[in-house]
Amino acid sequence: MLVLDALRVRYGPLEALHGVSLTFAQGEVTAVLGRNGAGKSTLLRAVAGYLRASSGRIHWQGSDITRAPVRRRADAGVMLIPDEGGVFRTLTVRENLDLFAAGRELTPALDAFPDLRTLSRRRVTLLSGGEQQMLALSRALLAPWRLLLVDELSHGLAPVLATRLYDVLAALAAAHPDRAVVLAEPDPREALALADRVHVLRRGELAATGSPADFDPATL
Amino acid sequence: MFYAGLALNGLAIGCVAALAAVGLLATYRVTGVFNIAFGSNAVFCAYVMWQCVRVWHLPLAVAALLVLGIVAPGVGLVLERFVYRPLRRSGASGLLVATLGVLVLQLGLVFLLWGGRSYVDAPSLLPAGSVRLPGSLTLPYATIVELCVVALIAVLLTFLLRATRVGLMVRAVVDDRDLASALVPADRLAAGGWAFGSFLAGVAGVLWAPIYHLDPYSLTLTVLETMGVAVLARLTSLPIAVVAALAIGIGQTELTAVHPAARWQGLVDAFHTNLFVLVLFAALMVVPRLGIRDSGAAGGGLHRQGARRTSRVDHISRLPLGALSLVLALPLFFDPADLRASLAVPALAVVFVSLVVATGYAGQISLGQAGYAGLGALFMAKLAGAGVPWLLALFLGPLLVVPLGWLTGYPAIHRRGLYLALTTFATAAVVARFVFAQPVFVGALVVSRPRGFTDDHWFYALELACLLLALLLVRSLHTGPMGRALVAMRDSETAAVSAGIDVRRMKVFVFACAAGLAGLGGALTTSAAQAFNPTDFDPVQGLVWFAAVAVWGVDSALGAVVGAAALVAVDVGTVSGVSSLLIGIGAVLLGRFPGGIGAAVRRAGDWAVRPVERPLTRRLSPAGRAVARAAAARARERPVS
């Protein structure tokens, strides 16, 4: 479904991904683990089209999207929920949801996160980090996607809240077995529980691949 | 005392200002960029309009359609595609320099195409005649139309942004273009926003030109001065901007009726003709914060990352210094006319070096160096007139500017980015309008050189000595603990504070130094020309200087000297406008080549003298490896003493 072939990405003179080849299968939840600076976010941003690959190929559903702009990848069903900046901060919650839904019903998001209903007229800048993250995740509930890339969903969140967001994500993945979900996480516990397949990045290279059972959260 | 007739006249002025302010705000709302080039864009469109009607003799309606329907939005589209889109991820400073670049570029274009001539016969779109009101008052139709245009733009824009889906998408693009690009056609929306903003600039220019003279510098400056209204509205509220503009316009004409004692009349006159400048200055002092995301590092993004040569100057960087001094000495052997032209080089170089100190080393954007330069020249002339020996006055004058720089450095403590840039610009504008334009201050100046320096050779040598002095001073600011502290402040104020650097004192000190240096440069400029010429120290000139220094590498003192030489050479060797055009293009491209020409040269230099790479691991024969192992083992066994 999504095939990365010797993908290299550089920021100016520094190369962050040194030729990563990976395959993400349909209907699977894949966790990409690794420490800070391992290249997880770079990988996701390159797939979503925010970073240009300096060499290598990205194939999505059989077509080469290595040079495609963000908008074309989004139309093809690729959705990135970044660890920060996944919401429009100067707009209200309602306006954000309207933009995400693009004319569709808002109920899926409002049902999953009832808090957003009461906050609907508030500016996003005034929300807490958890509320902002809920809003960002709502995008996946409102608009159709075929490949969901989630970057550090638990970034800076209280464990209770992180668990809640992961529950929503798990339900979402279970409801659509024909789609693919990729999670990038430095903290393996939640991701291991959710994932069907695990890749570990270390210093911009693929260090290990396996099923969640192969990995012990304590040693990662 | 309130006169209704004067108030109606004031309404006309206020309307025009409101038009510019609303245009500026609207552009900010739909593009997210505070467009300093709004004024030059308006001037450019006004000149094209003049060309269409007065030279090509097109009917007024056709010309208006051509200018407002095609030229103005077209300019916006081109700028979005080639200037602002590549910069969409750069911070406030990058955008500021880009807009400055566009301003300088458009002014250069006007100078190149129309020779910078001013025209009084700009075609007017507005109907002549006026409405009679009770009490023998008249209200011109033009004012009514302008009021309607302002109201229409304000209402339409508010409705579009608040109540329509396109408006929501535009706001999303302004908020976060990366995120928006996945949801909406962001590039097309941004292009539309720029086309609209440029259209508004065109409307402002076409309506303004017949009211004021069609003149590149003064019209740009007039539009820039209405930024005070936009600042009062904190860049957010359209109604406040409209009301403030109308109020200032009315206040301006009402002041003409004030007749105090004769000795104060000059001051009152200066007040009422320059109320907008005063409001800009006062607004920047009073309004605590703009409704703008401007959290980027003060001068961040202008200098090359990793350019940290604050340690001792090594022999490699002495090489260009030697070459440069040879080149700078060359004019001593030129023929008299060329030498006369070259006199401007060291003077301008000193001013440029002052910009390097403020912006390059300390990260404080200063658009106001023209004001300090002019004051330095003025003080010198006054001192010389008062009987102080000329050579002493040449240094004493700039020294008197230092306290002023100290004083104006205080507002800089809590301001950064665009806000600081506007404040420094407003300072220069106030000085230009209230000092340089007042005959009381600039009348009867003694600026002729004394015996011994009337010969250009000797004066040029003196200028070179001054430049050397300035460079030595700058070097002492850039090396050692002082230089490190300045660079620390430039990179991160927070980190600098936590490292124990007194950032407040540092900023004020830097502004004082830069002001003194600029004053010296101004004094030299005036002495070189042997005349105090206010246009040399025009605030818009300060913008051009800033852009030029940025292009040559804002943290490179040598680059500044070369830049000054190049600027003068291009000005002398070609028609006017070419230098501005080149600087503008350079500044616009700066976002893609951070650090400018200075950094590019330094990179090339680093590459040329890079150490010859040696294999990191030496290959050893099996015997050699055995020896190495034994040596390592012995080292381990040896007890730690």
PDB file of C-alpha atoms in Angstrom, chain B residues 335-536:
ATOM      1  CA  ASP B 335      40.777  62.207 -11.979  1.00  0.00           C
ATOM      2  CA  PRO B 336      39.087  64.997  -9.986  1.00  0.00           C
ATOM      3  CA  ALA B 337      35.501  64.283 -11.101  1.00  0.00           C
ATOM      4  CA  ASP B 338      35.702  60.605 -10.196  1.00  0.00           C
ATOM      5  CA  LEU B 339      37.447  61.406  -6.934  1.00  0.00           C
ATOM      6  CA  ARG B 340      34.645  63.837  -6.108  1.00  0.00           C
ATOM      7  CA  ALA B 341      32.150  61.011  -6.666  1.00  0.00           C
ATOM      8  CA  SER B 342      34.240  58.606  -4.597  1.00  0.00           C
ATOM      9  CA  LEU B 343      34.064  60.927  -1.596  1.00  0.00           C
ATOM     10  CA  ALA B 344      30.636  59.496  -0.885  1.00  0.00           C
ATOM     11  CA  VAL B 345      32.010  55.953  -0.461  1.00  0.00           C
ATOM     12  CA  PRO B 346      33.758  56.093   2.947  1.00  0.00           C
ATOM     13  CA  ALA B 347      30.982  58.303   4.356  1.00  0.00           C
ATOM     14  CA  LEU B 348      28.294  55.850   3.304  1.00  0.00           C
ATOM     15  CA  ALA B 349      30.469  52.962   4.443  1.00  0.00           C
ATOM     16  CA  VAL B 350      30.574  54.374   7.976  1.00  0.00           C
ATOM     17  CA  VAL B 351      26.773  54.598   8.015  1.00  0.00           C
ATOM     18  CA  PHE B 352      26.539  51.025   6.716  1.00  0.00           C
ATOM     19  CA  VAL B 353      28.946  49.833   9.384  1.00  0.00           C
ATOM     20  CA  SER B 354      26.684  51.389  12.019  1.00  0.00           C
ATOM     21  CA  LEU B 355      23.864  49.218  10.651  1.00  0.00           C
ATOM     22  CA  VAL B 356      26.094  46.172  10.917  1.00  0.00           C
ATOM     23  CA  VAL B 357      26.644  46.953  14.603  1.00  0.00           C
ATOM     24  CA  ALA B 358      22.950  47.367  15.397  1.00  0.00           C
ATOM     25  CA  THR B 359      21.391  44.700  13.193  1.00  0.00           C
ATOM     26  CA  GLY B 360      24.181  42.308  12.335  1.00  0.00           C
ATOM     27  CA  TYR B 361      25.921  41.977  15.666  1.00  0.00           C
ATOM     28  CA  ALA B 362      23.145  42.755  18.134  1.00  0.00           C
ATOM     29  CA  GLY B 363      20.128  41.664  16.088  1.00  0.00           C
ATOM     30  CA  GLN B 364      18.299  44.977  16.546  1.00  0.00           C
ATOM     31  CA  ILE B 365      16.590  45.970  13.319  1.00  0.00           C
ATOM     32  CA  SER B 366      17.137  49.686  12.806  1.00  0.00           C
ATOM     33  CA  LEU B 367      15.497  51.488   9.920  1.00  0.00           C
ATOM     34  CA  GLY B 368      16.277  54.862  11.436  1.00  0.00           C
ATOM     35  CA  GLN B 369      19.983  55.300  10.728  1.00  0.00           C
ATOM     36  CA  ALA B 370      19.201  58.069   8.231  1.00  0.00           C
ATOM     37  CA  GLY B 371      17.888  60.190  11.091  1.00  0.00           C
ATOM     38  CA  TYR B 372      21.045  59.757  13.191  1.00  0.00           C
ATOM     39  CA  ALA B 373      23.240  60.420  10.166  1.00  0.00           C
ATOM     40  CA  GLY B 374      21.428  63.644   9.442  1.00  0.00           C
ATOM     41  CA  LEU B 375      21.608  64.734  13.063  1.00  0.00           C
ATOM     42  CA  GLY B 376      25.352  64.069  13.122  1.00  0.00           C
ATOM     43  CA  ALA B 377      25.777  66.284  10.084  1.00  0.00           C
ATOM     44  CA  LEU B 378      23.564  68.962  11.588  1.00  0.00           C
ATOM     45  CA  PHE B 379      25.380  69.022  14.930  1.00  0.00           C
ATOM     46  CA  MET B 380      28.719  69.201  13.194  1.00  0.00           C
ATOM     47  CA  ALA B 381      27.612  72.141  11.082  1.00  0.00           C
ATOM     48  CA  LYS B 382      26.155  73.943  14.102  1.00  0.00           C
ATOM     49  CA  LEU B 383      29.338  73.432  16.106  1.00  0.00           C
ATOM     50  CA  ALA B 384      31.486  74.597  13.222  1.00  0.00           C
ATOM     51  CA  GLY B 385      29.252  77.635  12.895  1.00  0.00           C
ATOM     52  CA  ALA B 386      29.684  78.350  16.607  1.00  0.00           C
ATOM     53  CA  GLY B 387      33.425  78.609  16.174  1.00  0.00           C
ATOM     54  CA  VAL B 388      34.541  75.115  17.151  1.00  0.00           C
ATOM     55  CA  PRO B 389      37.506  74.013  14.999  1.00  0.00           C
ATOM     56  CA  TRP B 390      36.170  71.983  12.097  1.00  0.00           C
ATOM     57  CA  LEU B 391      38.171  68.851  12.737  1.00  0.00           C
ATOM     58  CA  LEU B 392      36.979  68.814  16.344  1.00  0.00           C
ATOM     59  CA  ALA B 393      33.390  69.472  15.269  1.00  0.00           C
ATOM     60  CA  LEU B 394      33.579  66.529  12.887  1.00  0.00           C
ATOM     61  CA  PHE B 395      33.922  64.192  15.860  1.00  0.00           C
ATOM     62  CA  LEU B 396      32.086  66.236  18.482  1.00  0.00           C
ATOM     63  CA  GLY B 397      28.937  66.433  16.348  1.00  0.00           C
ATOM     64  CA  PRO B 398      28.501  62.654  16.083  1.00  0.00           C
ATOM     65  CA  LEU B 399      29.350  62.353  19.773  1.00  0.00           C
ATOM     66  CA  LEU B 400      26.340  64.538  20.512  1.00  0.00           C
ATOM     67  CA  VAL B 401      24.178  62.042  18.607  1.00  0.00           C
ATOM     68  CA  VAL B 402      25.253  59.271  20.982  1.00  0.00           C
ATOM     69  CA  PRO B 403      22.982  60.413  23.851  1.00  0.00           C
ATOM     70  CA  LEU B 404      20.098  60.603  21.385  1.00  0.00           C
ATOM     71  CA  GLY B 405      20.796  57.057  20.275  1.00  0.00           C
ATOM     72  CA  TRP B 406      20.934  56.143  23.937  1.00  0.00           C
ATOM     73  CA  LEU B 407      17.522  57.710  24.460  1.00  0.00           C
ATOM     74  CA  THR B 408      15.918  56.083  21.424  1.00  0.00           C
ATOM     75  CA  GLY B 409      17.474  52.782  22.432  1.00  0.00           C
ATOM     76  CA  TYR B 410      15.121  52.604  25.405  1.00  0.00           C
ATOM     77  CA  PRO B 411      12.001  51.839  23.366  1.00  0.00           C
ATOM     78  CA  ALA B 412      13.992  49.021  21.779  1.00  0.00           C
ATOM     79  CA  ILE B 413      14.312  47.169  25.060  1.00  0.00           C
ATOM     80  CA  HIS B 414      10.879  45.614  24.869  1.00  0.00           C
ATOM     81  CA  ARG B 415      10.323  45.754  21.144  1.00  0.00           C
ATOM     82  CA  ARG B 416      11.443  43.349  18.506  1.00  0.00           C
ATOM     83  CA  GLY B 417      10.980  42.398  14.894  1.00  0.00           C
ATOM     84  CA  LEU B 418       8.470  44.431  12.947  1.00  0.00           C
ATOM     85  CA  TYR B 419       7.520  46.543  15.954  1.00  0.00           C
ATOM     86  CA  LEU B 420      11.098  47.639  16.544  1.00  0.00           C
ATOM     87  CA  ALA B 421      11.560  48.298  12.837  1.00  0.00           C
ATOM     88  CA  LEU B 422       8.517  50.553  12.771  1.00  0.00           C
ATOM     89  CA  THR B 423       9.632  52.392  15.910  1.00  0.00           C
ATOM     90  CA  THR B 424      13.067  53.157  14.522  1.00  0.00           C
ATOM     91  CA  PHE B 425      11.554  54.205  11.220  1.00  0.00           C
ATOM     92  CA  ALA B 426       9.117  56.511  12.998  1.00  0.00           C
ATOM     93  CA  THR B 427      12.024  58.096  14.896  1.00  0.00           C
ATOM     94  CA  ALA B 428      13.762  58.878  11.623  1.00  0.00           C
ATOM     95  CA  ALA B 429      10.537  60.229  10.135  1.00  0.00           C
ATOM     96  CA  VAL B 430       9.926  62.501  13.116  1.00  0.00           C
ATOM     97  CA  VAL B 431      13.490  63.819  12.967  1.00  0.00           C
ATOM     98  CA  ALA B 432      13.198  64.376   9.224  1.00  0.00           C
ATOM     99  CA  ARG B 433       9.931  66.250   9.466  1.00  0.00           C
ATOM    100  CA  PHE B 434      10.569  68.277  12.616  1.00  0.00           C
ATOM    101  CA  VAL B 435      14.278  69.004  12.233  1.00  0.00           C
ATOM    102  CA  PHE B 436      15.553  68.553   8.693  1.00  0.00           C
ATOM    103  CA  ALA B 437      12.497  70.155   7.120  1.00  0.00           C
ATOM    104  CA  GLN B 438      12.471  73.178   9.458  1.00  0.00           C
ATOM    105  CA  PRO B 439      14.387  76.205   8.201  1.00  0.00           C
ATOM    106  CA  VAL B 440      14.907  77.215  11.844  1.00  0.00           C
ATOM    107  CA  PHE B 441      17.281  74.294  12.264  1.00  0.00           C
ATOM    108  CA  VAL B 442      18.843  73.800   8.864  1.00  0.00           C
ATOM    109  CA  GLY B 443      19.143  77.437   7.812  1.00  0.00           C
ATOM    110  CA  ALA B 444      22.531  79.180   7.672  1.00  0.00           C
ATOM    111  CA  LEU B 445      24.688  76.102   8.195  1.00  0.00           C
ATOM    112  CA  VAL B 446      28.459  76.210   7.896  1.00  0.00           C
ATOM    113  CA  VAL B 447      29.408  73.062   6.014  1.00  0.00           C
ATOM    114  CA  SER B 448      32.342  74.182   3.901  1.00  0.00           C
ATOM    115  CA  ARG B 449      35.572  72.381   4.596  1.00  0.00           C
ATOM    116  CA  PRO B 450      38.378  74.390   6.198  1.00  0.00           C
ATOM    117  CA  ARG B 451      41.758  75.095   4.688  1.00  0.00           C
ATOM    118  CA  GLY B 452      43.856  71.983   4.262  1.00  0.00           C
ATOM    119  CA  PHE B 453      40.869  69.788   3.444  1.00  0.00           C
ATOM    120  CA  THR B 454      39.404  71.735   0.551  1.00  0.00           C
ATOM    121  CA  ASP B 455      41.544  69.527  -1.651  1.00  0.00           C
ATOM    122  CA  ASP B 456      39.593  66.328  -2.276  1.00  0.00           C
ATOM    123  CA  HIS B 457      42.687  64.146  -1.917  1.00  0.00           C
ATOM    124  CA  TRP B 458      43.288  65.213   1.641  1.00  0.00           C
ATOM    125  CA  PHE B 459      39.637  64.998   2.528  1.00  0.00           C
ATOM    126  CA  TYR B 460      39.389  61.499   1.046  1.00  0.00           C
ATOM    127  CA  ALA B 461      42.392  60.448   3.113  1.00  0.00           C
ATOM    128  CA  LEU B 462      40.694  61.858   6.207  1.00  0.00           C
ATOM    129  CA  GLU B 463      37.535  59.951   5.350  1.00  0.00           C
ATOM    130  CA  LEU B 464      39.542  56.735   5.020  1.00  0.00           C
ATOM    131  CA  ALA B 465      41.058  57.408   8.440  1.00  0.00           C
ATOM    132  CA  CYS B 466      37.573  57.852   9.894  1.00  0.00           C
ATOM    133  CA  LEU B 467      36.415  54.627   8.245  1.00  0.00           C
ATOM    134  CA  LEU B 468      39.413  52.801   9.682  1.00  0.00           C
ATOM    135  CA  LEU B 469      38.590  54.216  13.103  1.00  0.00           C
ATOM    136  CA  ALA B 470      34.995  53.053  12.747  1.00  0.00           C
ATOM    137  CA  LEU B 471      36.103  49.574  11.661  1.00  0.00           C
ATOM    138  CA  LEU B 472      38.480  49.307  14.623  1.00  0.00           C
ATOM    139  CA  LEU B 473      35.681  50.326  16.988  1.00  0.00           C
ATOM    140  CA  VAL B 474      33.369  47.801  15.376  1.00  0.00           C
ATOM    141  CA  ARG B 475      35.985  45.094  15.670  1.00  0.00           C
ATOM    142  CA  SER B 476      36.351  45.732  19.358  1.00  0.00           C
ATOM    143  CA  LEU B 477      32.563  45.346  19.589  1.00  0.00           C
ATOM    144  CA  HIS B 478      32.655  42.069  17.718  1.00  0.00           C
ATOM    145  CA  THR B 479      35.541  40.277  19.385  1.00  0.00           C
ATOM    146  CA  GLY B 480      36.054  39.120  22.921  1.00  0.00           C
ATOM    147  CA  PRO B 481      33.428  38.972  25.668  1.00  0.00           C
ATOM    148  CA  MET B 482      31.515  41.950  24.264  1.00  0.00           C
ATOM    149  CA  GLY B 483      31.105  40.346  20.863  1.00  0.00           C
ATOM    150  CA  ARG B 484      30.021  37.055  22.386  1.00  0.00           C
ATOM    151  CA  ALA B 485      27.458  38.832  24.567  1.00  0.00           C
ATOM    152  CA  LEU B 486      26.029  40.659  21.562  1.00  0.00           C
ATOM    153  CA  VAL B 487      25.780  37.512  19.494  1.00  0.00           C
ATOM    154  CA  ALA B 488      24.175  35.713  22.426  1.00  0.00           C
ATOM    155  CA  MET B 489      21.589  38.473  22.643  1.00  0.00           C
ATOM    156  CA  ARG B 490      20.961  38.286  18.909  1.00  0.00           C
ATOM    157  CA  ASP B 491      20.411  34.548  18.957  1.00  0.00           C
ATOM    158  CA  SER B 492      18.222  34.323  22.026  1.00  0.00           C
ATOM    159  CA  GLU B 493      17.412  37.088  24.429  1.00  0.00           C
ATOM    160  CA  THR B 494      16.061  34.656  26.977  1.00  0.00           C
ATOM    161  CA  ALA B 495      19.205  32.592  26.961  1.00  0.00           C
ATOM    162  CA  ALA B 496      21.341  35.734  27.119  1.00  0.00           C
ATOM    163  CA  VAL B 497      19.463  36.971  30.181  1.00  0.00           C
ATOM    164  CA  SER B 498      19.809  33.644  31.926  1.00  0.00           C
ATOM    165  CA  ALA B 499      23.533  33.652  31.145  1.00  0.00           C
ATOM    166  CA  GLY B 500      23.853  36.866  33.133  1.00  0.00           C
ATOM    167  CA  ILE B 501      24.040  39.335  30.252  1.00  0.00           C
ATOM    168  CA  ASP B 502      22.426  42.666  30.986  1.00  0.00           C
ATOM    169  CA  VAL B 503      20.344  42.718  27.813  1.00  0.00           C
ATOM    170  CA  ARG B 504      18.692  46.068  28.535  1.00  0.00           C
ATOM    171  CA  ARG B 505      21.970  47.904  28.940  1.00  0.00           C
ATOM    172  CA  MET B 506      23.437  46.068  25.997  1.00  0.00           C
ATOM    173  CA  LYS B 507      20.643  47.118  23.655  1.00  0.00           C
ATOM    174  CA  VAL B 508      20.774  50.755  24.691  1.00  0.00           C
ATOM    175  CA  PHE B 509      24.565  50.701  24.376  1.00  0.00           C
ATOM    176  CA  VAL B 510      24.386  49.222  20.887  1.00  0.00           C
ATOM    177  CA  PHE B 511      21.888  51.804  19.737  1.00  0.00           C
ATOM    178  CA  ALA B 512      24.076  54.570  21.132  1.00  0.00           C
ATOM    179  CA  CYS B 513      27.156  53.210  19.325  1.00  0.00           C
ATOM    180  CA  ALA B 514      25.267  52.759  16.073  1.00  0.00           C
ATOM    181  CA  ALA B 515      23.808  56.253  16.323  1.00  0.00           C
ATOM    182  CA  GLY B 516      27.266  57.763  16.889  1.00  0.00           C
ATOM    183  CA  LEU B 517      28.729  55.906  13.925  1.00  0.00           C
ATOM    184  CA  ALA B 518      25.828  56.881  11.689  1.00  0.00           C
ATOM    185  CA  GLY B 519      26.300  60.475  12.839  1.00  0.00           C
ATOM    186  CA  LEU B 520      29.940  60.359  11.820  1.00  0.00           C
ATOM    187  CA  GLY B 521      28.934  58.991   8.425  1.00  0.00           C
ATOM    188  CA  GLY B 522      26.383  61.767   8.024  1.00  0.00           C
ATOM    189  CA  ALA B 523      28.901  64.432   9.006  1.00  0.00           C
ATOM    190  CA  LEU B 524      31.330  63.069   6.421  1.00  0.00           C
ATOM    191  CA  THR B 525      28.598  62.950   3.758  1.00  0.00           C
ATOM    192  CA  THR B 526      27.702  66.581   4.330  1.00  0.00           C
ATOM    193  CA  SER B 527      31.331  67.688   4.424  1.00  0.00           C
ATOM    194  CA  ALA B 528      32.029  65.804   1.204  1.00  0.00           C
ATOM    195  CA  ALA B 529      29.187  67.561  -0.592  1.00  0.00           C
ATOM    196  CA  GLN B 530      29.828  70.832   1.299  1.00  0.00           C
ATOM    197  CA  ALA B 531      26.056  71.232   1.586  1.00  0.00           C
ATOM    198  CA  PHE B 532      23.423  69.892   3.964  1.00  0.00           C
ATOM    199  CA  ASN B 533      20.984  68.125   1.702  1.00  0.00           C
ATOM    200  CA  PRO B 534      17.885  66.830   3.548  1.00  0.00           C
ATOM    201  CA  THR B 535      17.150  64.290   0.800  1.00  0.00           C
ATOM    202  CA  ASP B 536      20.431  62.554   1.700  1.00  0.00           C
TER     203      ASP B 536
END
